[in-house]
Structures are given as structure tokens and as C-alpha cells.
Coordinates of C-alpha atoms in Angstrom, one line a residue:
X1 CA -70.8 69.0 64.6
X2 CA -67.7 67.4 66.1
X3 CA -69.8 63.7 65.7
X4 CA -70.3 64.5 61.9
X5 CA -67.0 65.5 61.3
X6 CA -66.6 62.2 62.5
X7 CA -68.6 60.4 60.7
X8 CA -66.9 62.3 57.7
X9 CA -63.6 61.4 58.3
X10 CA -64.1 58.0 58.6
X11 CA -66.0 57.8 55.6
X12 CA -62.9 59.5 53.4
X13 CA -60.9 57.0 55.3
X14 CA -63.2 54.2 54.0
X15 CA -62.7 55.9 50.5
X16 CA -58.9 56.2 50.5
X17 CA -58.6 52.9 51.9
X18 CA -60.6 51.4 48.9
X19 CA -59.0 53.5 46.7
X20 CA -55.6 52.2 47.8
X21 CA -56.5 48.7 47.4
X22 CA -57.9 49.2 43.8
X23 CA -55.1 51.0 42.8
X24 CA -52.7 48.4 44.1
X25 CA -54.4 45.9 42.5
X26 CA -54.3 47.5 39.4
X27 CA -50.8 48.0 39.8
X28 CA -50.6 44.1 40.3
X29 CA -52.3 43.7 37.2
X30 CA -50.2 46.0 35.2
X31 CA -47.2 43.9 36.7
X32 CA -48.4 41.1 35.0
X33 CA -49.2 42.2 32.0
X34 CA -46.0 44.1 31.3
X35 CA -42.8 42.1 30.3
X36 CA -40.9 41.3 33.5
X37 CA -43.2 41.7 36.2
X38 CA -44.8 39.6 38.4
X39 CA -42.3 38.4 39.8
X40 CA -42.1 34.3 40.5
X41 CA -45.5 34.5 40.9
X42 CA -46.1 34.4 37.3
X43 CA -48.7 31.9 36.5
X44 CA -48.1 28.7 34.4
X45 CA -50.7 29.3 30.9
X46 CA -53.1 26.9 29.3
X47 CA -52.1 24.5 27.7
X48 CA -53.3 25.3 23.9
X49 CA -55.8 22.5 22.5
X50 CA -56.4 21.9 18.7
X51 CA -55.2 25.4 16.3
X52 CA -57.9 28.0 17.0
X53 CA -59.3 30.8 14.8
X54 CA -56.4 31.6 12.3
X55 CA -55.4 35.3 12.3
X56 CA -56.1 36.3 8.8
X57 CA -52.7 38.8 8.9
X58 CA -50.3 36.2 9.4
X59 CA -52.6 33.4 7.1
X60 CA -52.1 35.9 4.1
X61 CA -48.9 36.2 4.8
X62 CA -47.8 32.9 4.5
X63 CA -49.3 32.1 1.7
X64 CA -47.5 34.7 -0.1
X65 CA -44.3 33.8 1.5
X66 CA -44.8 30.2 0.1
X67 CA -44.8 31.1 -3.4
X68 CA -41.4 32.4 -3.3
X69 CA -40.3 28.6 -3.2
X70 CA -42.4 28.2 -6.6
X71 CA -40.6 31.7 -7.7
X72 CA -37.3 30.0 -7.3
X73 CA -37.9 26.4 -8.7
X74 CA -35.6 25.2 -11.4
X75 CA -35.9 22.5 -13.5
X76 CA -39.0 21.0 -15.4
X77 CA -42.3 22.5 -13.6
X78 CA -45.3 20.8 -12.2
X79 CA -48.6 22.6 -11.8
X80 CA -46.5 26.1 -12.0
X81 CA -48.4 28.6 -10.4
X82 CA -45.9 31.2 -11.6
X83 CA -47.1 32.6 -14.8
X84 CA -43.6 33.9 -15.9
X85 CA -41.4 31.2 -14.9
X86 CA -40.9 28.5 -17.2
X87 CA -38.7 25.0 -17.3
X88 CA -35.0 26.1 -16.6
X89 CA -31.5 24.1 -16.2
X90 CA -32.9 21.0 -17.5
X91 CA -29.4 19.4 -17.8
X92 CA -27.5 20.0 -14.7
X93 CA -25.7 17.3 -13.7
X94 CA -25.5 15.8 -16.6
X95 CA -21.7 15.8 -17.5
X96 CA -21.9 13.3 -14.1
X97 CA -24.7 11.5 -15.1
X98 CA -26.7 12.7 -12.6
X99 CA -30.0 14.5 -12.9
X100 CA -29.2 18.0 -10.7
X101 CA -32.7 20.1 -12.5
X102 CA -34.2 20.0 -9.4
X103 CA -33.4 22.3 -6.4
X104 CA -34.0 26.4 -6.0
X105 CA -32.3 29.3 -7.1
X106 CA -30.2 30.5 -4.7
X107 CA -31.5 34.5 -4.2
X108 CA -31.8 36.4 -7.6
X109 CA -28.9 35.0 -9.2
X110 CA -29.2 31.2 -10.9
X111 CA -26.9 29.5 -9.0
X112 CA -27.9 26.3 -7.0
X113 CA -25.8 26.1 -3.6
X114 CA -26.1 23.0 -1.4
X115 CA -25.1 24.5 1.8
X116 CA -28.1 27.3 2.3
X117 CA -30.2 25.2 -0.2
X118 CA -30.2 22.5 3.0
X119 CA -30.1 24.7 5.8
X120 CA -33.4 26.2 3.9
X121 CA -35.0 22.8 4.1
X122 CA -33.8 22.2 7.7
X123 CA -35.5 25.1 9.0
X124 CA -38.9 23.9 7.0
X125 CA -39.1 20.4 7.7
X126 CA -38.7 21.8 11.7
X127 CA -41.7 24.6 10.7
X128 CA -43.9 21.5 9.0
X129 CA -43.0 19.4 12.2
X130 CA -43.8 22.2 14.9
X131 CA -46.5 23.2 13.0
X132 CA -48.1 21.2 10.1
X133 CA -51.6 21.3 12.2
X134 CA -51.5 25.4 11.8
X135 CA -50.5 25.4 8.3
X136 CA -53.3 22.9 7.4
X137 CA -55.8 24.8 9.5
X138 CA -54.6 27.8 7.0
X139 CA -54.8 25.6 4.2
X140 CA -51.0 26.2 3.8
X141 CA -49.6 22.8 4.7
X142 CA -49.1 21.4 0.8
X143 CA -47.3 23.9 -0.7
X144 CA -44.6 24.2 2.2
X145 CA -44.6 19.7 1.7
X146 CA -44.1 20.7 -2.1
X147 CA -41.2 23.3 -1.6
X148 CA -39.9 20.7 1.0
X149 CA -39.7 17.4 -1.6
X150 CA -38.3 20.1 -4.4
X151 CA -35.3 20.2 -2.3
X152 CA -35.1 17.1 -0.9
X153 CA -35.4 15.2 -4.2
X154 CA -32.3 17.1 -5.4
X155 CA -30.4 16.6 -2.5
X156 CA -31.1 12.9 -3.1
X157 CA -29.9 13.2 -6.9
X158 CA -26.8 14.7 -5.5
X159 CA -25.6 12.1 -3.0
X160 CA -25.0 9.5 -5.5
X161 CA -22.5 7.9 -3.3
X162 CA -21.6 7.5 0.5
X163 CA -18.7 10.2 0.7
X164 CA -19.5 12.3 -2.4
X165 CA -21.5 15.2 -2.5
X166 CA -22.5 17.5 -5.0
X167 CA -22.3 21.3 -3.3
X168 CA -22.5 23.7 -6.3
X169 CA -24.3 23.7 -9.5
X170 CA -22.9 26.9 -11.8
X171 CA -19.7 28.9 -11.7
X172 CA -20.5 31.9 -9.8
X173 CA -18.3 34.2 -11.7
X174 CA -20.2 33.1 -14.8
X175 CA -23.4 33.2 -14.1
X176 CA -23.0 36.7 -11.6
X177 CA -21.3 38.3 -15.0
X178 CA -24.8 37.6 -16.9
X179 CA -28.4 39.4 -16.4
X180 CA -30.9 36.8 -18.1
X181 CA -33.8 34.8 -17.3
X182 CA -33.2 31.2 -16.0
X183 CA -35.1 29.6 -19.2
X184 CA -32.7 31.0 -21.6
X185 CA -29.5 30.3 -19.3
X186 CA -26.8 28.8 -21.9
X187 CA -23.7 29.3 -20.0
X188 CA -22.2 26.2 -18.5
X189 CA -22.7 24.9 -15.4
X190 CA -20.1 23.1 -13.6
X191 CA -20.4 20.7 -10.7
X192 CA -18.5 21.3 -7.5
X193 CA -18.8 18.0 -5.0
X194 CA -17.0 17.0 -2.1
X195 CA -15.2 13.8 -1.2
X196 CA -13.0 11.9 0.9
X197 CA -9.9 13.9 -0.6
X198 CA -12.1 18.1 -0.7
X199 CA -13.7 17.4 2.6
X200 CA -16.9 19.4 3.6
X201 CA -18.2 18.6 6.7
X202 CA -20.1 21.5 7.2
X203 CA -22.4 20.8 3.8
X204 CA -22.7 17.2 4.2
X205 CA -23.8 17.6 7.8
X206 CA -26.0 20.1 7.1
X207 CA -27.8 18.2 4.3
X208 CA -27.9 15.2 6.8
X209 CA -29.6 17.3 9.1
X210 CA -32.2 18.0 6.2
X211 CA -32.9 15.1 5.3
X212 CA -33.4 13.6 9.3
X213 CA -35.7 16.5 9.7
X214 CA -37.4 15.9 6.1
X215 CA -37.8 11.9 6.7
X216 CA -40.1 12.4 10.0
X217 CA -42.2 14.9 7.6
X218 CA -42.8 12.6 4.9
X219 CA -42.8 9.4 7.8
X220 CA -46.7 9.3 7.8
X221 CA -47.2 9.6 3.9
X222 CA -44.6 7.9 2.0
X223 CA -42.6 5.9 4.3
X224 CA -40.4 4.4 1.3
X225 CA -39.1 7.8 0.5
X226 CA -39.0 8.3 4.3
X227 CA -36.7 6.0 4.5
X228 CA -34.6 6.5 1.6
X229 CA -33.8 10.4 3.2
X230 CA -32.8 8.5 6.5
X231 CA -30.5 6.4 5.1
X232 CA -28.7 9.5 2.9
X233 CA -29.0 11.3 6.4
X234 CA -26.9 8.7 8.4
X235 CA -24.6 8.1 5.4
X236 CA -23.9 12.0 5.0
X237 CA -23.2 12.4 8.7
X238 CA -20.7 9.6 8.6
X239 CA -19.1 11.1 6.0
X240 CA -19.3 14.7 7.7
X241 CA -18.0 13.3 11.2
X242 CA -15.5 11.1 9.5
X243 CA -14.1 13.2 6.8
X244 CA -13.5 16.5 8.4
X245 CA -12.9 19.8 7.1
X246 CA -14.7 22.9 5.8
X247 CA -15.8 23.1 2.3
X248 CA -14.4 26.5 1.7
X249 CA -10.9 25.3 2.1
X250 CA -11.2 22.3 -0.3
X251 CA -12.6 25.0 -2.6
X252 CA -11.3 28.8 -1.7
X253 CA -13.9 29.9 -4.1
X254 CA -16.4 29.4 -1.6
X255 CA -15.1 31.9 0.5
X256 CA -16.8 34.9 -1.4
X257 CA -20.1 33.2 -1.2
X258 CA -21.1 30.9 1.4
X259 CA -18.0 30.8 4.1
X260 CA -18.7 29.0 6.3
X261 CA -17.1 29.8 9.8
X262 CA -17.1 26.4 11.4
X263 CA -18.2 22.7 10.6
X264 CA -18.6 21.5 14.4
X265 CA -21.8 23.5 14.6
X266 CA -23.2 21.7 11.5
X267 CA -22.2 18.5 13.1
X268 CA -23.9 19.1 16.2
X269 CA -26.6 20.4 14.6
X270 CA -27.3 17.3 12.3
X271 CA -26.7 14.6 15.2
X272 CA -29.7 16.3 17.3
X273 CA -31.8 15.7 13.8
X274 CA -30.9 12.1 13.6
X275 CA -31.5 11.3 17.3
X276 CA -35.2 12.9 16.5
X277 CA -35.9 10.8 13.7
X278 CA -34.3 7.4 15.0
X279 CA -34.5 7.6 18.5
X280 CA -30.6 6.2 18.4
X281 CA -28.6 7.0 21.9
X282 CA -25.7 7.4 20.1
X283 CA -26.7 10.0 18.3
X284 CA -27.8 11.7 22.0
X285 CA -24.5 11.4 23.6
X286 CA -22.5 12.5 20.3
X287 CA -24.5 15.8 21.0
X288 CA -24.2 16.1 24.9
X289 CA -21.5 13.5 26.4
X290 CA -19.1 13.1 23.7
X291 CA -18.6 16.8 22.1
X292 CA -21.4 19.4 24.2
X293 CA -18.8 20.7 26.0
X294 CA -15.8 21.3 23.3
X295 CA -18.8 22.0 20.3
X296 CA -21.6 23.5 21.6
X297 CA -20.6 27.4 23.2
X298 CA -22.7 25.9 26.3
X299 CA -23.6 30.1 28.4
X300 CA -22.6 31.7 24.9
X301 CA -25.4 32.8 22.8
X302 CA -25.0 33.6 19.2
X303 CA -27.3 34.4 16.0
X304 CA -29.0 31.3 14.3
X305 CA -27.9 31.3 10.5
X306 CA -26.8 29.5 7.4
X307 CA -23.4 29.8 9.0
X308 CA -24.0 29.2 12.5
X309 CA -26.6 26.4 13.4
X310 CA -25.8 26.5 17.5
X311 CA -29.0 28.7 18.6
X312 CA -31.0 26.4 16.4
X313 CA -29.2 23.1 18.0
X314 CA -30.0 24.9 21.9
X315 CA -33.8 25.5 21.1
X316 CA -34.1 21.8 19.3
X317 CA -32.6 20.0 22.3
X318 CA -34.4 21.8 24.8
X319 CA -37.7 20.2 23.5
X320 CA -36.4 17.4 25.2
X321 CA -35.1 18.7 28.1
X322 CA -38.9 20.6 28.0
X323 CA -40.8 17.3 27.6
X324 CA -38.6 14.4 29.0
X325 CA -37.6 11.6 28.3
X326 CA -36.9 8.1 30.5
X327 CA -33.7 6.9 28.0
X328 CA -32.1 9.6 28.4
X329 CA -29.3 9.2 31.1
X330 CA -28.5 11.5 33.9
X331 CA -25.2 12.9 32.1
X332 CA -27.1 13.3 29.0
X333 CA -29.8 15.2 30.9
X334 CA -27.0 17.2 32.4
X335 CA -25.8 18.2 28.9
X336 CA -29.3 18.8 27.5
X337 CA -30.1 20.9 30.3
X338 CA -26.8 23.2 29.7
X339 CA -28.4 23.3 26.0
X340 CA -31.7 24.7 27.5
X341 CA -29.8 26.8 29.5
X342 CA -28.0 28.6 26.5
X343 CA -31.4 28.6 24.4
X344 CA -32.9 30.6 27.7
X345 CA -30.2 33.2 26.9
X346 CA -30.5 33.4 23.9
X347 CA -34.5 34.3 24.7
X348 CA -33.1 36.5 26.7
X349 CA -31.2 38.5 24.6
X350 CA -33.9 39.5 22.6
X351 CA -36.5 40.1 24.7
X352 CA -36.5 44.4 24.3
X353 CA -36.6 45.0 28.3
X354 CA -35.0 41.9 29.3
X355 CA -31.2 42.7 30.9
X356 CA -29.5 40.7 28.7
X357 CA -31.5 42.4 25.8
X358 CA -29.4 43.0 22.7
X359 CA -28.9 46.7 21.6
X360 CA -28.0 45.6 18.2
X361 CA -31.6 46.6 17.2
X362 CA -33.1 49.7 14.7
X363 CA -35.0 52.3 16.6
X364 CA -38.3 50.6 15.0
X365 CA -37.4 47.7 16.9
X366 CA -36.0 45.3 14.6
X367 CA -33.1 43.3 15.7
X368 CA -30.2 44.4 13.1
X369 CA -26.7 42.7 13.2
X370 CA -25.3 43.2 9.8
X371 CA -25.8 45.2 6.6
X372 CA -26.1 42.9 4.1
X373 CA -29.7 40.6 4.3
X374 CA -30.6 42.1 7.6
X375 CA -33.6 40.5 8.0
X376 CA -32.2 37.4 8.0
X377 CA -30.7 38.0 11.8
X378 CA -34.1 39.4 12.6
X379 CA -36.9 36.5 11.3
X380 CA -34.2 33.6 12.1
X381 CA -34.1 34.9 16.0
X382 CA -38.2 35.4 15.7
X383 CA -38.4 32.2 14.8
X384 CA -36.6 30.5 17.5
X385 CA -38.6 32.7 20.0
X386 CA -41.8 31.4 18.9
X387 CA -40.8 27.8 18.8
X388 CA -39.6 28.3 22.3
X389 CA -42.6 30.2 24.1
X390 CA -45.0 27.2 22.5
X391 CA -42.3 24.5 24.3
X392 CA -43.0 26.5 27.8
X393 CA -46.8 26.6 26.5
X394 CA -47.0 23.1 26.4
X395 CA -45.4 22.1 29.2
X396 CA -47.0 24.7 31.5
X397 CA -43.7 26.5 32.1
X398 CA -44.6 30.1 33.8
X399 CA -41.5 31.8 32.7
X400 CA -38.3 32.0 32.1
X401 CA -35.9 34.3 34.3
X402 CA -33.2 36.6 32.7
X403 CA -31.5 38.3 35.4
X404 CA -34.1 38.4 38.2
X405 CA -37.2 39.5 36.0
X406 CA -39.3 36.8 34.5
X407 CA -40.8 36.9 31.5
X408 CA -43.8 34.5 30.2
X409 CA -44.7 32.8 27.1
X410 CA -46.8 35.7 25.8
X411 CA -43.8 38.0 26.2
X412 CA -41.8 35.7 23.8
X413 CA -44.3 35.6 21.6
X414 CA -45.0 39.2 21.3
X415 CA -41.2 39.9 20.8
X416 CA -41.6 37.0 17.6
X417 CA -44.9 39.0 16.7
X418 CA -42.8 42.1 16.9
X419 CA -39.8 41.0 14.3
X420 CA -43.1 39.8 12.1
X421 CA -45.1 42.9 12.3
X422 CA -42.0 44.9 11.0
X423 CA -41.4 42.8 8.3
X424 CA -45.3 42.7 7.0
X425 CA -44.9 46.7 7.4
X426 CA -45.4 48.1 11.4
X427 CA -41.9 49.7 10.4
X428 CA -41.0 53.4 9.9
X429 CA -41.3 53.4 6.0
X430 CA -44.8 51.7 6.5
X431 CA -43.4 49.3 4.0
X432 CA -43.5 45.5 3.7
X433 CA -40.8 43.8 2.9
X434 CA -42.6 40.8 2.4
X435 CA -42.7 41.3 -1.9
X436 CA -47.0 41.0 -2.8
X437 CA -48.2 41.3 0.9
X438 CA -50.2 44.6 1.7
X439 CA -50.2 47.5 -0.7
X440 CA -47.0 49.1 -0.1
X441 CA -43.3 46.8 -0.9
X442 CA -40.5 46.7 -3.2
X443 CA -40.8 47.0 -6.7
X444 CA -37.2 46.7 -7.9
X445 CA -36.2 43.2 -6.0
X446 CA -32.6 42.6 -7.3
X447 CA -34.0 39.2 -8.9
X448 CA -33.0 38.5 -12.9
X449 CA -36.2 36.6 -13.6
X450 CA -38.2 39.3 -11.9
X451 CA -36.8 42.0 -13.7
X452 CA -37.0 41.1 -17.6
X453 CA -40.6 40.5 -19.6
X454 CA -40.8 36.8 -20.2
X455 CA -40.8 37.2 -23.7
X456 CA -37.7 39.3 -23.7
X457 CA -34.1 37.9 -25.8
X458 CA -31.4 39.3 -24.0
X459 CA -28.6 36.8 -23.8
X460 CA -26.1 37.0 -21.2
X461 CA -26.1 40.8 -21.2
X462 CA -29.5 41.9 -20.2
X463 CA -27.9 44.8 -18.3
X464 CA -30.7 47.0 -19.3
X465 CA -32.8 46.0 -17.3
X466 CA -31.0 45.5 -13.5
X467 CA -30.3 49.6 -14.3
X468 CA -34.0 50.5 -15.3
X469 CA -35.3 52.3 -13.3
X470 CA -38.7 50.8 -14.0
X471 CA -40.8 48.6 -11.5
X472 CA -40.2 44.7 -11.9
X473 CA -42.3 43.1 -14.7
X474 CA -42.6 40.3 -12.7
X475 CA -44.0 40.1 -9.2
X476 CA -41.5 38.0 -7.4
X477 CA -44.1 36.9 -5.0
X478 CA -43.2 36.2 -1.5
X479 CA -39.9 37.5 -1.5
X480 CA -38.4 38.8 1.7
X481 CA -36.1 41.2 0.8
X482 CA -32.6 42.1 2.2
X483 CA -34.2 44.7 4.5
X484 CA -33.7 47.7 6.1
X485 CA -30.5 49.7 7.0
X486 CA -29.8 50.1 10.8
X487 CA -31.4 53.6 10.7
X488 CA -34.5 51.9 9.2
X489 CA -34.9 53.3 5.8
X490 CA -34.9 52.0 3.0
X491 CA -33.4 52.4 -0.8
X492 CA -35.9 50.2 -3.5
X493 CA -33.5 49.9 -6.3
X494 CA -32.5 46.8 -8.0
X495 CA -28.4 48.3 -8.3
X496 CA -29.4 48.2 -4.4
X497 CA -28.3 44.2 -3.9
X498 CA -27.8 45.2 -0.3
X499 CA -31.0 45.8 0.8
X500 CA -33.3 44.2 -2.3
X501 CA -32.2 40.8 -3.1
X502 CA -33.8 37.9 -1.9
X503 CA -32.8 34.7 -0.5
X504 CA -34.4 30.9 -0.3
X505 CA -32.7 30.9 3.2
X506 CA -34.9 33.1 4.8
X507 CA -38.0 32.1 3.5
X508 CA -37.5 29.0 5.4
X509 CA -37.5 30.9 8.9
X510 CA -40.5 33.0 7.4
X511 CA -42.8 30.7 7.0
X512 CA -41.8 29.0 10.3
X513 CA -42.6 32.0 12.2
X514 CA -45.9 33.2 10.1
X515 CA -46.9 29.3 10.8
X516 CA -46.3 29.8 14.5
X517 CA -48.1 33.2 14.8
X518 CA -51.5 32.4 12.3
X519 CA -53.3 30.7 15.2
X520 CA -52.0 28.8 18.4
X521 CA -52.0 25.1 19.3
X522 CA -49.9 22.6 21.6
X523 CA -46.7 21.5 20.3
X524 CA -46.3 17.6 19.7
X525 CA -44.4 16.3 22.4
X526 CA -42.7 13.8 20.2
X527 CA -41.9 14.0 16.3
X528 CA -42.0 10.5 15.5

């Protein structure tokens, strides 16, 4: 008896023993899997080859998010896919002489701002450069070159001369007083431009920056128009960096629409686009030698937007710092690396259980920082994420660390999936806010064209139908709506600017994250 209890005992022991060992290496495995864990012992990824299968989700998705450029065209249409929109502002810029009908609508008013107008092109030149492969895979790629060219051939037609710039295209007041279509507009529409004398550094940088990132998109199919937006690029940036002050104090005006907060950011901002697309050094010490220190908020993240292009800068530079370069001098690398640095906080801040993690997010997990567009905050910071997790992808970097836990390229890219998932409708009203994607979004967007038939004669005062409380008779497809307030509902009215007006400006980041998430590939190492 005593030999089989034993015998017994030793076999439990053999039992608990395995048991231990499993459950510890299931705990190890957990560890890895859940954000954080693992330690340093995280494991560098592979490297991703050609884009895979495309995730049908995000592949719908951006092809309704692309229309929303065609929604917002003005001037004479080619091959208009929008049955209701028609020809509009034919002759702006014609009391300069200048052909201005080109450009987009600014949200769901008619008015054609320069400054978000370029920042919206900045951010999709840097989506088609990151990720033109994914968007062809998704058959995507042409209409985000088409939207791209719409804006670039304005900005072209309103740079007629080295230091002038045109930066407004409608009075405001005027066109914000009337509720009509675009193809019946007949109010007048004033030009607004900026010169030696009513600086604006902060537009004419930002437009440079455009049109750097823009001329390595077009490099490889039209190299004379290539050129032509490098050459505006460099000349704008002189004029930014030489010229200084914000456009919102040449023209006070400004300061109830676009105010901009700073013009340094822009300037830093368009520099790093001009050393991609040139390869010029001086461009690369402006940014880190010259004016990093004094310009940049090196160990200070902030939110990427039309106002504040320093995130953006962080994440664009450390694609060098990521992938290397033998010009590139030791001080230089010293600077790039603090702008790596600062992207890596930002990452940090919005990883959910990172330590630095942000609270200013809803309880559905959206990252929330202001009531007015708040989805901008949230798909401009997705973005970024995404575009940085494929850097560490491709350079077979395990992790990055945010206050002793280290988190991996999949847990970036799950946070970006996150922001996405909200958006398309993983949200607490189970709505999308992505207008014509899924079977539940807003039917009263706070967009003039959207709201009245097409064959409607209203005038100036078509106030009948922003207060109907009727669907839109238009679809204004691929519209991404203000959002949600910061306890995530949700009020679908068109009075309701707040949360149901559109904006060109984050369509850009939209499609840039939708183009990250449809399928997976390794980033260029190089955009020239």
C-alpha cells in the first residue's frame, strides 16, 4: 500500500509539474499577445512582401471615402461620377486674371480655402506615397491621383507669382448667409492673397509642402508637371521662410475660420517635404541643425492638424531616422533622432494601456479632444499610428518602449484599426460616420448641395431646406462627418453643424489610414 501511494504521488507530481509548465507557457503566450507584455523580449516581425489579400471592410470603405473628393469638386467636371453635382464657380479668379475654378469645397459651405485645401493634399500625396501599391491592389489608386491633381492644378493657378499667393476664394460672411447649391452660386467671390506686404507663412509653407509631397507622386508619370510643382514648392517656401508672419494677422478675418496658431510648424513641416523630394542638405539641416531645437517641441507631443503640422513632421522624419541614410551628418542624425523620439511619444500617447496613454478618449474608445469635428483628432492620430507601425515593420523594429512596457507593431496597428472601426460603426450608436458605408449613417450631413433636389430654384435663401427635417436628397458620399460628442452619442440633424458637417481635411487622413489598413505591405524605403 505504502509503494502505491508512492507511485501515486509521484504521478500527481508529474501531473502538476506539467501542468505548471503549460500554464506558464500559456501565460508567456498571453504576454505576448497582449499590449505591453513581453517584455524586451519581444520579437522583431516579418518583413511584409508585395500587398496581400485586401480586407474587403477597409477596401469598401475607401472607395466610398474617395468620392467625397468628387462630392466636393468645383469648377467644370470631368467624367463626374456625382449625378447631382454639376459645373460650379466657373469664374473664380477671374477679376485677377487667373483661372481659380479648380479646387474643393471647403466642408458644406462653398468656400475654397488654401490653407486646409493644402494641408488636405499634403496628407494624400504622403497616403499615395506610403501606400499607392495598396490602393492599386484595391483598385483605389486613380481616384485618390485624380482628387490629388484637382488640388494641385489649382494651387498652381494660384501662385501666379514668386511672393503672391492666392488663400481665399469667397467672402465667408456671404456665402455662410446663403443656403444654395454651388451651380446656381451668384454671389461674388472675392480673392484674398498674400504677399510680401500681408505675409502668410503658414499658407505658403503649407502649400509648398503640398506640392514637394505631390511632385514625387506625379515624378514617375508626368515628370513635366513634376517639375513644375517642385519649382512652386521651393519658390513658396522661400517666400514662407523669408516673408514671415501668420495669415490671420495680415487678414483678422481669418481668425473665425482657419486660425492658425503658429507658422514655424508649417515651415518645418514643408522643409522635411522638400528634402524628400530633392534630396537637398539644406533643406535637412533647416529642419534639425538650424531650427529643431527652437521649432520643433522636441519631448512635447501634440495632435496632428490643419493647425499644427508637428506630429506629422516627427513621424515623416523618423522614416529616416528608421531607414538611414549615409549623407546625413552626425548632428543631423542627432536631430532626426530627437524627431523619432517625440513621434515615439506621441505613439505612446495613444496606445489605450500604454502609461503615457491619453484619457482624452470616449468610453467607446475614440480618442476625443474637442467638440467641434471630433473625428478629425481621432483619424489624423490613427493615421500617424499606422504609418509608424509599417516604418518599424520594415525595418524589423520589435517595439517601441513607453515607460518600461513595450509595445509592437501589431499593437499600433490595432489602436489605428481601433480609431477606423469606430468610425465605419464598432461605436455605441452602431452608426457609421463614414456617409454611404454600411447600412446605418447620417442622413442630414450639414452640406448645402446635399441637402436641396438638383432641380430645385432657391436663390441665396434656400433656408427651407437646412431646417427640414427630411433625409438629404443627395447622398453626399464618402463624407466623414463631425462625429460624436465625448459621451458618444450622436444628434443627425443638419441645424447640428457640430457634429454633421463635413470637411475635405479629413478625408485626406481617411483615406490614408483605410489605405494602410486594406491589406499590408513593406513601406518604400525611399520616395524618390
Amino acid at each position: 500500500m505504502g509503494s502505491k501511494y508512492t507511485r501515486g504521488c509521484c504521478g500527481w507530481l508529474i501531473v502538476a509539474l506539467v501542468a505548471a509548465l503549460v500554464a506558464t507557457a500559456a501565460m508567456f503566450a498571453i504576454m505576448k499577445r497582449k499590449p505591453g507584455g513581453g517584455g524586451k523580449h519581444l520579437k522583431p516581425l516579418p518583413v511584409p512582401g508585395p500587398p496581400g489579400a485586401i480586407d474587403s471592410k477597409y477596401g469598401d470603405a475607401l472607395g466610398v471615402a474617395l468620392q467625397f473628393f468628387q462630392v466636393q469638386k468645383s469648377g467644370k467636371l470631368e467624367n463626374n461620377q456625382i449625378p447631382w453635382r454639376g459645373d460650379s464657380a466657373l469664374t473664380d479668379g477671374k477679376e485677377a486674371g487667373l483661372d481659380l475654378s479648380k479646387g474643393l469645397y471647403d466642408a458644406g459651405d462653398h468656400m475654397k480655402f488654401t490653407f486646409p485645401m493644402a494641408f488636405t493634399a499634403t496628407v494624400l500625396a504622403w497616403s499615395v506615397l506610403e501606400y499607392g501599391d495598396q490602393m492599386s491592389a484595391a483598385k483605389q489608386l486613380d481616384p485618390a491621383l485624380d482628387a490629388l491633381k484637382w488640388i494641385t492644378d489649382f494651387l498652381i493657378a494660384a501662385h501666379p507669382s514668386d511672393n503672391v499667393l492666392y488663400i481665399q476664394v469667397g467672402d465667408p460672411d456671404l456665402d455662410h448667409n446663403c443656403w444654395e447649391r454651388p451651380e446656381t452660386m451668384t454671389e461674388k467671390r472675392p480673392l484674398t492673397q498674400i504677399n510680401k506686404k500681408s505675409p502668410g507663412s503658414d499658407v505658403a509653407a503649407e502649400a509648398a509642402a503640398a506640392m514637394a509631397a505631390a511632385s514625387m507622386v506625379f515624378k514617375s508619370s508626368d515628370t513635366t508637371y513634376s517639375d513644375v510643382l517642385l519649382q512652386h514648392a521651393q519658390k513658396l517656401f522661400t517666400f514662407a521662410d523669408t516673408y514671415r508672419g501668420l495669415s490671420s494677422e495680415s487678414y483678422p478675418k481669418l481668425q473665425d475660420f482657419y486660425n492658425s496658431t503658429s507658422y514655424v510648424d508649417e515651415l518645418l513641416w514643408a522643409a522635411s517635404w522638400l528634402y524628400h523630394a530633392t534630396g537637398d542638405q539644406t533643406y535637412l539641416s533647416y529642419v534639425t541643425v538650424q531650427n529643431g531645437k527652437n521649432y520643433a517641441d522636441w519631448g512635447r507631443p501634440t495632435w496632428f492638424s490643419w493647425d499644427d503640422k508637428n506630429p506629422g513632421t516627427q513621424v515623416l522624419l523618423s522614416r529616416l531616422n528608421f531607414f538611414g541614410s549615409k549623407q546625413i551628418s552626425n548632428a543631423e542624425n542627432e536631430g532626426l533622432k530627437s524627431y523619432r523620439d517625440t513621434a515615439e511619444s506621441v505613439i505612446c500617447g495613444l496606445i489605450p494601456d500604454s502609461p503615457q496613454a491619453t484619457a482624452s478618449r470616449t468610453g467607446g474608445g475614440l480618442i476625443w479632444i474637442s467638440g467641434w469635428n471630433s473625428l478629425q483628432h481621432a483619424t489624423n492620430a490613427a493615421f500617424l499610428s499606422i504609418v509608424y507601425s509599417d516604418y518599424m515593420l520594415s525595418t524589423r523594429t520589435a517595439a517601441v518602449q513607453c515607460s518600461g512596457k513595450y509595445y509592437s507593431p501589431t499593437d499600433i496597428r490595432n489602436f489605428a484599426a481601433s480609431q477606423a472601426n469606430y468610425i465605419l460603426g464598432d461605436n455605441p450608436m452602431k452608426l457609421s460616420y463614414l456617409v454611404g458605408y454600411g447600412s446605418s449613417y447620417p442622413q442630414q450631413v450639414h452640406h448645402r448641395g446635399a441637402s436641396i433636389p438638383a432641380d430645385a430654384k432657391t436663390g441665396c435663401k434656400g433656408f427651407q431646406y437646412l431646417h427640414s427635417p427630411d433625409p438629404n436628397p443627395n447622398v453626399a458620399m464618402g463624407a466623414l462627418v463631425g462625429g460624436p460628442f465625448q459621451n458618444d452619442t450622436f444628434v443627425d440633424s443638419r441645424d447640428n453643424a457640430v457634429q454633421t458637417e463635413s470637411s475635405t481635411y479629413n478625408s485626406g487622413t481617411l483615406v490614408g489610414l483605410l489605405s494602410g489598413l486594406v491589406t499590408t505591405s513593406s513601406v518604400a524605403q525611399s520616395f524618390t
